[in-house]
Short mmCIF file of C-alpha atoms in Angstrom, two decimals:
data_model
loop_
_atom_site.label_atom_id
_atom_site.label_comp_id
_atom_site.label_asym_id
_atom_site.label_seq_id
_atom_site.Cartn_x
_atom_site.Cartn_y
_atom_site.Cartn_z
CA UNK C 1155 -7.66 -16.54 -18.00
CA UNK C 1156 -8.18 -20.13 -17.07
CA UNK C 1157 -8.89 -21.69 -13.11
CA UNK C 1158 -7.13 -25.61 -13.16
CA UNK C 1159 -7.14 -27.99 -10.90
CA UNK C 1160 -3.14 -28.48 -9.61
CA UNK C 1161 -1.99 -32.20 -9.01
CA UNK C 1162 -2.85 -31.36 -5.21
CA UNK C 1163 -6.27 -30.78 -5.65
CA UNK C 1164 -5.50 -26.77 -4.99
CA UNK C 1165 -7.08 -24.51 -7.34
CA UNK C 1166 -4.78 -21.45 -9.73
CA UNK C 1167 -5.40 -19.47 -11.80
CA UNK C 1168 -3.17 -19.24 -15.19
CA UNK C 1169 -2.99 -15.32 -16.86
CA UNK C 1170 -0.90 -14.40 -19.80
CA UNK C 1171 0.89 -11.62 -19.15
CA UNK C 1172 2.81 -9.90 -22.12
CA UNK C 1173 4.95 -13.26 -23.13
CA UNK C 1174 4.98 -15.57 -19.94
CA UNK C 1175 2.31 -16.58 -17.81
CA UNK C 1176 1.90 -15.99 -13.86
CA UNK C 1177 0.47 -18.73 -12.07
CA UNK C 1178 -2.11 -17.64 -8.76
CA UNK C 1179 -2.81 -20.18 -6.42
CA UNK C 1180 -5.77 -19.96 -4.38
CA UNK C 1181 -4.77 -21.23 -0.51
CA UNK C 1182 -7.87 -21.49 1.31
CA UNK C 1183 -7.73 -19.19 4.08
CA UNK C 1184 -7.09 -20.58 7.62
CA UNK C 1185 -8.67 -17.22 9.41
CA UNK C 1186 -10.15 -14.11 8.25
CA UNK C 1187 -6.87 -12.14 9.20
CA UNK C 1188 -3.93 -13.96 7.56
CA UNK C 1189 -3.23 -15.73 4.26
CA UNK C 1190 -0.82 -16.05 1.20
CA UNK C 1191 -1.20 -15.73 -2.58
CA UNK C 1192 1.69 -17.02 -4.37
CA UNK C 1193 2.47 -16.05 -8.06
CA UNK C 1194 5.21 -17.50 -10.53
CA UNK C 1195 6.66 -16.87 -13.46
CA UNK C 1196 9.22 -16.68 -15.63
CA UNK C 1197 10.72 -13.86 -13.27
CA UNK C 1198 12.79 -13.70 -10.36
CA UNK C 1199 9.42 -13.64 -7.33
CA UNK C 1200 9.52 -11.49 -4.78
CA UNK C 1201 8.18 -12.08 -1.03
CA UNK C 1202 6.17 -8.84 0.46
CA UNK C 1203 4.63 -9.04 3.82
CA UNK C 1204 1.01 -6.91 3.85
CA UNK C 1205 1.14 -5.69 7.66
CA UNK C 1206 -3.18 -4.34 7.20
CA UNK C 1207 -3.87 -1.84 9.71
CA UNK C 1208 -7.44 -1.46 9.34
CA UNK C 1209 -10.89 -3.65 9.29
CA UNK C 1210 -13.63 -1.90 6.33
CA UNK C 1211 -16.50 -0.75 7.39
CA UNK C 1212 -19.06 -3.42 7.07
CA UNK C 1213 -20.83 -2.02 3.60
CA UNK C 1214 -17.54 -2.36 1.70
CA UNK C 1215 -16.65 -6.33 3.54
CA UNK C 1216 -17.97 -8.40 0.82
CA UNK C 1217 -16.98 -6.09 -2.42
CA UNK C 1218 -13.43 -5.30 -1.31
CA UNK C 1219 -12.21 -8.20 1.45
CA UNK C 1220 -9.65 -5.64 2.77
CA UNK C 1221 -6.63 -3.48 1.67
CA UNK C 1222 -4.45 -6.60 2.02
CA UNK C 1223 -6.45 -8.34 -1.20
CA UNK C 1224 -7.03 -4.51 -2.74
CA UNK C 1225 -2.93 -4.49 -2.78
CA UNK C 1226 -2.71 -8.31 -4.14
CA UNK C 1227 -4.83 -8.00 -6.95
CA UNK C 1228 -3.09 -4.56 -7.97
CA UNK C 1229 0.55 -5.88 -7.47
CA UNK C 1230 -1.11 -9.03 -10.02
CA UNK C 1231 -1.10 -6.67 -12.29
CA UNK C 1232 2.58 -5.50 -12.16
CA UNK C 1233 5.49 -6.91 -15.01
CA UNK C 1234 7.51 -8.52 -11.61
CA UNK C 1235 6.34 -11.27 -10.08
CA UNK C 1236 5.58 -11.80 -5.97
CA UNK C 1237 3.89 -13.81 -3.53
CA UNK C 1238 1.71 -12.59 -0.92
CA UNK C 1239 1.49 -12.99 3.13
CA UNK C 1240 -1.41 -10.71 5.10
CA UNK C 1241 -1.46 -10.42 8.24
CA UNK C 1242 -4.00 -7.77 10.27
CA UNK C 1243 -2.40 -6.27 13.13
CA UNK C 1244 -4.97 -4.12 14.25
CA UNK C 1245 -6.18 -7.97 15.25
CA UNK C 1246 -3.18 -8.90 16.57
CA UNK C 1247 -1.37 -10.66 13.61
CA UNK C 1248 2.07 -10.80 12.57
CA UNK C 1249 4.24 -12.95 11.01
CA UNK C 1250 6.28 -15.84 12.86
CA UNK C 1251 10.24 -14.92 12.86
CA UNK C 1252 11.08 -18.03 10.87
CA UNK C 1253 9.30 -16.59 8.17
CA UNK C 1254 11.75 -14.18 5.65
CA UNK C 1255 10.11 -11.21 3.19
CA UNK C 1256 12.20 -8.85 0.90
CA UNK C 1257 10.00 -6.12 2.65
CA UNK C 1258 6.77 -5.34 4.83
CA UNK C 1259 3.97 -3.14 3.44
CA UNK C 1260 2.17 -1.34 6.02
CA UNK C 1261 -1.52 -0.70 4.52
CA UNK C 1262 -3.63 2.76 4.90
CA UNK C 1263 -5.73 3.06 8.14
CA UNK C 1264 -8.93 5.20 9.82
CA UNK C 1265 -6.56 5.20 12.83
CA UNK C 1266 -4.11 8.18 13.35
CA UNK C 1267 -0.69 7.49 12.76
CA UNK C 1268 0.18 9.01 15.77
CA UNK C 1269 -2.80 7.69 18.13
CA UNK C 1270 -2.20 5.76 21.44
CA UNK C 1271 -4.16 2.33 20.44
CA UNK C 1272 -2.24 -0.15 21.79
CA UNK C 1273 -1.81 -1.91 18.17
CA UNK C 1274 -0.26 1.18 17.00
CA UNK C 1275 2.57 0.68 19.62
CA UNK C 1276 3.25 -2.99 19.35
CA UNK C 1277 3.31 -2.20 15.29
CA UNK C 1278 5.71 0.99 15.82
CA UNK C 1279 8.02 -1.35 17.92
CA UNK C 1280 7.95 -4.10 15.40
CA UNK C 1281 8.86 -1.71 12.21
CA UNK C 1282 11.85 -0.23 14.49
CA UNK C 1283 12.73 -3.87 14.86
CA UNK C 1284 12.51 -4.45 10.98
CA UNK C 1285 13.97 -1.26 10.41
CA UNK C 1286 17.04 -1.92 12.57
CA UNK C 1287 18.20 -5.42 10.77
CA UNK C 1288 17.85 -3.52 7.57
CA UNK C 1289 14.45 -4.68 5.95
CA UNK C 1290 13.11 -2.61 3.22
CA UNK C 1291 9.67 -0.89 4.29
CA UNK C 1292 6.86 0.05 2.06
CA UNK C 1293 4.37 2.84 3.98
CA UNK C 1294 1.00 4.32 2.19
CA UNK C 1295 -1.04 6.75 3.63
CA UNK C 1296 -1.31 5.69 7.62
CA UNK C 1297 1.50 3.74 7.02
CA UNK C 1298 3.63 6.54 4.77
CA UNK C 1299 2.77 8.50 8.32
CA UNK C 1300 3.70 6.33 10.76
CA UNK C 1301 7.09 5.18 9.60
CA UNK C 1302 8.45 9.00 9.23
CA UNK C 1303 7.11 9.04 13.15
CA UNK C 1304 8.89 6.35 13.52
CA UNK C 1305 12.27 7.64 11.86
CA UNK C 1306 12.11 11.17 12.71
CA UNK C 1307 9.91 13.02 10.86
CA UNK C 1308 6.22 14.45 12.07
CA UNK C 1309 3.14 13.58 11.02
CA UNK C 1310 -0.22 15.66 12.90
CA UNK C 1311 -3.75 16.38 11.94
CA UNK C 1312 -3.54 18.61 8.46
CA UNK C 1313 -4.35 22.46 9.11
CA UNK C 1314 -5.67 21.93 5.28
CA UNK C 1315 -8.64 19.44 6.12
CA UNK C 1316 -9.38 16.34 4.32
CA UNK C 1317 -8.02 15.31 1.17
CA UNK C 1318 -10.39 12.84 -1.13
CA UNK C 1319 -10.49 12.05 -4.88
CA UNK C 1320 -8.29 12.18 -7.08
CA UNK C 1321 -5.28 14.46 -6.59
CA UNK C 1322 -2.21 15.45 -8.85
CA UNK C 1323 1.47 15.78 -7.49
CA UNK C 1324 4.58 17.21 -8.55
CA UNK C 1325 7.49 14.41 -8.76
CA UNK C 1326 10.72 15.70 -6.60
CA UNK C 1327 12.82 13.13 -8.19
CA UNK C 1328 12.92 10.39 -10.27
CA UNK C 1329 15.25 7.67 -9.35
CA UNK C 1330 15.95 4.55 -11.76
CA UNK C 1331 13.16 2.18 -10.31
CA UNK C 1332 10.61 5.23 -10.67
CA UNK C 1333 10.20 3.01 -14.08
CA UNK C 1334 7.78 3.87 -16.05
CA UNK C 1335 8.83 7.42 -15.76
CA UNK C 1336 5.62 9.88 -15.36
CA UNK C 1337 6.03 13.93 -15.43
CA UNK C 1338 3.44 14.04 -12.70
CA UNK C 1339 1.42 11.70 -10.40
CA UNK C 1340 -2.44 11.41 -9.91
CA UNK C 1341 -3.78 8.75 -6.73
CA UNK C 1342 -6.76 8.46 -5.04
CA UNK C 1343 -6.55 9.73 -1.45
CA UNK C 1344 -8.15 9.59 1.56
CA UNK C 1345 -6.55 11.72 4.55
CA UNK C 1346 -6.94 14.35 6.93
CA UNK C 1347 -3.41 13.70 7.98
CA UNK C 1348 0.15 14.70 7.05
CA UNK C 1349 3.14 14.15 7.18
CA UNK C 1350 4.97 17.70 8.07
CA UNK C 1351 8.26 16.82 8.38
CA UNK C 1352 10.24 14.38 7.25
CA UNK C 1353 12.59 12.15 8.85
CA UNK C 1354 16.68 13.23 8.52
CA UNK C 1355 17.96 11.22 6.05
CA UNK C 1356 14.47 11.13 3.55
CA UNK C 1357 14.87 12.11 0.17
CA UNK C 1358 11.38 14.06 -1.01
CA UNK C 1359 9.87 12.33 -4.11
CA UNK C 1360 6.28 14.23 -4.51
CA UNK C 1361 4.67 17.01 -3.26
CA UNK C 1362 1.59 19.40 -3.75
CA UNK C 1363 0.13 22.68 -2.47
CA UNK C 1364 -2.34 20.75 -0.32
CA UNK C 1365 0.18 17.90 0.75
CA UNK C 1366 3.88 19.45 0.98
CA UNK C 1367 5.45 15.83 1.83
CA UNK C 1368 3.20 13.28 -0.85
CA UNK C 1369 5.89 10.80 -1.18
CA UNK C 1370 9.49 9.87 0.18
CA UNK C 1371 12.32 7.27 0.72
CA UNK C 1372 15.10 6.65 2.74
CA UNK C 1373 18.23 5.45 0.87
CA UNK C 1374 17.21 1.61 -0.56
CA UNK C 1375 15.20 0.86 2.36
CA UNK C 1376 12.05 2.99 3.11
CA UNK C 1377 9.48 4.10 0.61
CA UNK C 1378 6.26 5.57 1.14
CA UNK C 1379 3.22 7.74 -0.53
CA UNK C 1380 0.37 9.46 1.02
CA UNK C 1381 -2.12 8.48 -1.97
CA UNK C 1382 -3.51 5.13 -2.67
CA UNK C 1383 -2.20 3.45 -5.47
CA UNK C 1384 -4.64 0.22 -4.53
CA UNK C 1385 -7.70 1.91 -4.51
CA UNK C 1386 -9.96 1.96 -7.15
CA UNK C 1387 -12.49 4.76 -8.51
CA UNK C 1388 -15.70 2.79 -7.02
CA UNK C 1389 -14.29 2.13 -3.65
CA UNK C 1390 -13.37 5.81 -3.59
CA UNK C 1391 -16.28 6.43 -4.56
CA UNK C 1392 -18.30 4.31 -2.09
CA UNK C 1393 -16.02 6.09 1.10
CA UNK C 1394 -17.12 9.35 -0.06
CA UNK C 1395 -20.64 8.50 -0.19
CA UNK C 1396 -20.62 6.85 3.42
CA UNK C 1397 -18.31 9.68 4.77
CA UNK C 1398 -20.63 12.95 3.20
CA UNK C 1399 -21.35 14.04 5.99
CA UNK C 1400 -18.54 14.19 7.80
CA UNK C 1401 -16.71 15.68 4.68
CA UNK C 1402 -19.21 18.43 4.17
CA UNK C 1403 -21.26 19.20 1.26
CA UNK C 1404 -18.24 20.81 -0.38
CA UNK C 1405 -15.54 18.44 0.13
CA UNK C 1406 -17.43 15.81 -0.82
CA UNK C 1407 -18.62 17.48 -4.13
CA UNK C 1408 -15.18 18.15 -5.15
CA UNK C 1409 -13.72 14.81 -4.45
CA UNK C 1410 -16.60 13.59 -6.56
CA UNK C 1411 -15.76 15.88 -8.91
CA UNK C 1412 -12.20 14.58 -9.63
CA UNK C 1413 -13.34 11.12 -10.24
CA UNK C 1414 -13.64 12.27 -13.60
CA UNK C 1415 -9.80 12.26 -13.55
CA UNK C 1416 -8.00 8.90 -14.06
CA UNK C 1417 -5.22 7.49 -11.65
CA UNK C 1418 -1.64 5.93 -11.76
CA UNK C 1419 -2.04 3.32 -9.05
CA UNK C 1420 -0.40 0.92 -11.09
CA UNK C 1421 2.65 2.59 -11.83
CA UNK C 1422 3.17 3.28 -8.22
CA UNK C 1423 2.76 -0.30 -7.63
CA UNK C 1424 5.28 -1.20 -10.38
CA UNK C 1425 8.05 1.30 -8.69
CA UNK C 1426 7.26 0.06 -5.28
CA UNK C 1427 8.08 -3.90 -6.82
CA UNK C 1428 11.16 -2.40 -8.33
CA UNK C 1429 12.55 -0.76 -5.28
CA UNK C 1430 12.10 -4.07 -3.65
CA UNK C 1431 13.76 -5.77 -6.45
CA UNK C 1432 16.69 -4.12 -7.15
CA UNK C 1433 18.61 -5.08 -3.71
CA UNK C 1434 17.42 -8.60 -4.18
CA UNK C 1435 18.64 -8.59 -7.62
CA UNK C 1436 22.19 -7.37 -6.58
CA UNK C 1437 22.11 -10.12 -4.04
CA UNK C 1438 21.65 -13.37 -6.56
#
């Protein structure tokens, strides 16, 4: 990995990534609660709007920026190539209407999915909007929950309590962008809400014994997943430790516990890029 100086005087940085290299440029960020990372390569880039729905708590600021970078640096990671745009909506933020994104990924929240906050309304009305004209939506956790609200389904408070750690589901199905192909799933969570019913024309993809509904779509347009494929073991790690007390000795023990247990964030990331891909490529 190398950081050069481009013609402009902006700063990128250069990775080799199997046999091509991906190209980051660092835009200096015009306010704390939008900004865009672009990334090129040899393959065909994809635009993905990061709609984050949450601020961290103060203790995790400087580590982990926000869910929008968390989701960046994990979707740098992927074989497909993408730039970025974040915008924070719990602040107000969205993206003008001249601007045009293969699909919107709504980010994991403390809020409830179905709570009253006024930025939870304006949000709901613009994903019906995006919805309607037939843009592809991306949902995880808060976001997983508020779009089958939004479509249909249910989502409510979990008669099973709060979910942490590391946790295993069963895959439903396994369509062609589900690539690379996994007999089961592991992700980090963080929930002590569900989804308990799914919207009418959803198509289950993972389930559980604790979490029922763990992961759906709708047709080529909607995909979503309770876990967190962006988190990482230390900032799971770090939420457990602030939230122990609210969890309860027991809770948080076990979702300690399954730390020991590795994770498959980054081939959720890589099917999420490929469902966004594979209308775009039948498009060109």
């Amino acid at each position: 990995m190398a950081l050069h100086s481009a013609s402009q005087g902006q700063k990128y940085l250069k990775i080799r990534l199997g046999y091509f290299f991906v190209q980051i440029h660092v835009l200096t960020k015009t306010h704390k609660s939008s900004y865009s990372v672009f990334t090129t390569g040899n393959l065909m880039s994809l635009r993905i709007c990061i709609l984050e729905t949450d601020i961290l708590r103060p203790e995790l600021v400087d580590q982990y920026q926000g869910y929008g970078r968390m989701f960046e640096q994990l979707f740098a990671q992927q074989p497909l190539t993408a730039e970025f745009s974040v915008y924070n909506v719990v602040e107000g933020h969205y993206p003008p209407d001249s601007e045009k994104f293969d699909a919107y990924l709504v980010t994991g929240s403390k809020a409830d999915s179905f709570g009253s906050d006024p930025w939870i309304q304006t949000l709901k009305e613009y994903l019906l909007e995006r919805y309607k004209r037939g843009d592809k939506l991306l949902g995880i956790c808060f976001g997983h929950q508020l779009l089958a609200l939004l479509l249909g389904g249910k989502a409510e408070r979990a008669e099973q309590g709060w979910g942490v750690g590391v946790h295993s589901y069963r895959l439903a199905g396994k369509p062609e962008w589900m690539s690379p192909a996994l007999d089961e799933l592991q992700l980090l969570i963080s929930h002590q809400d569900q989804v308990t019913r799914l919207p009418e024309k959803a198509t289950l993809l993972a389930s559980s014994d604790f979490c029922p509904i763990g992961a759906y779509h709708i047709e080529d347009q909607v995909l979503c997943f309770q876990g967190h494929p962006e988190f990482v073991h230390d900032y799971s790690r770090a939420l457990l430790d602030l939230r122990q007390q609210h969890l309860g000795e027991q809770v948080y023990q076990q979702g300690m516990d399954s730390l020991k247990h590795s994770q498959q964030g980054s081939a959720v990331a890589e099917w999420m890029m490929r469902f966004v891909a594979q209308g775009k490529e039948s498009k060109a």
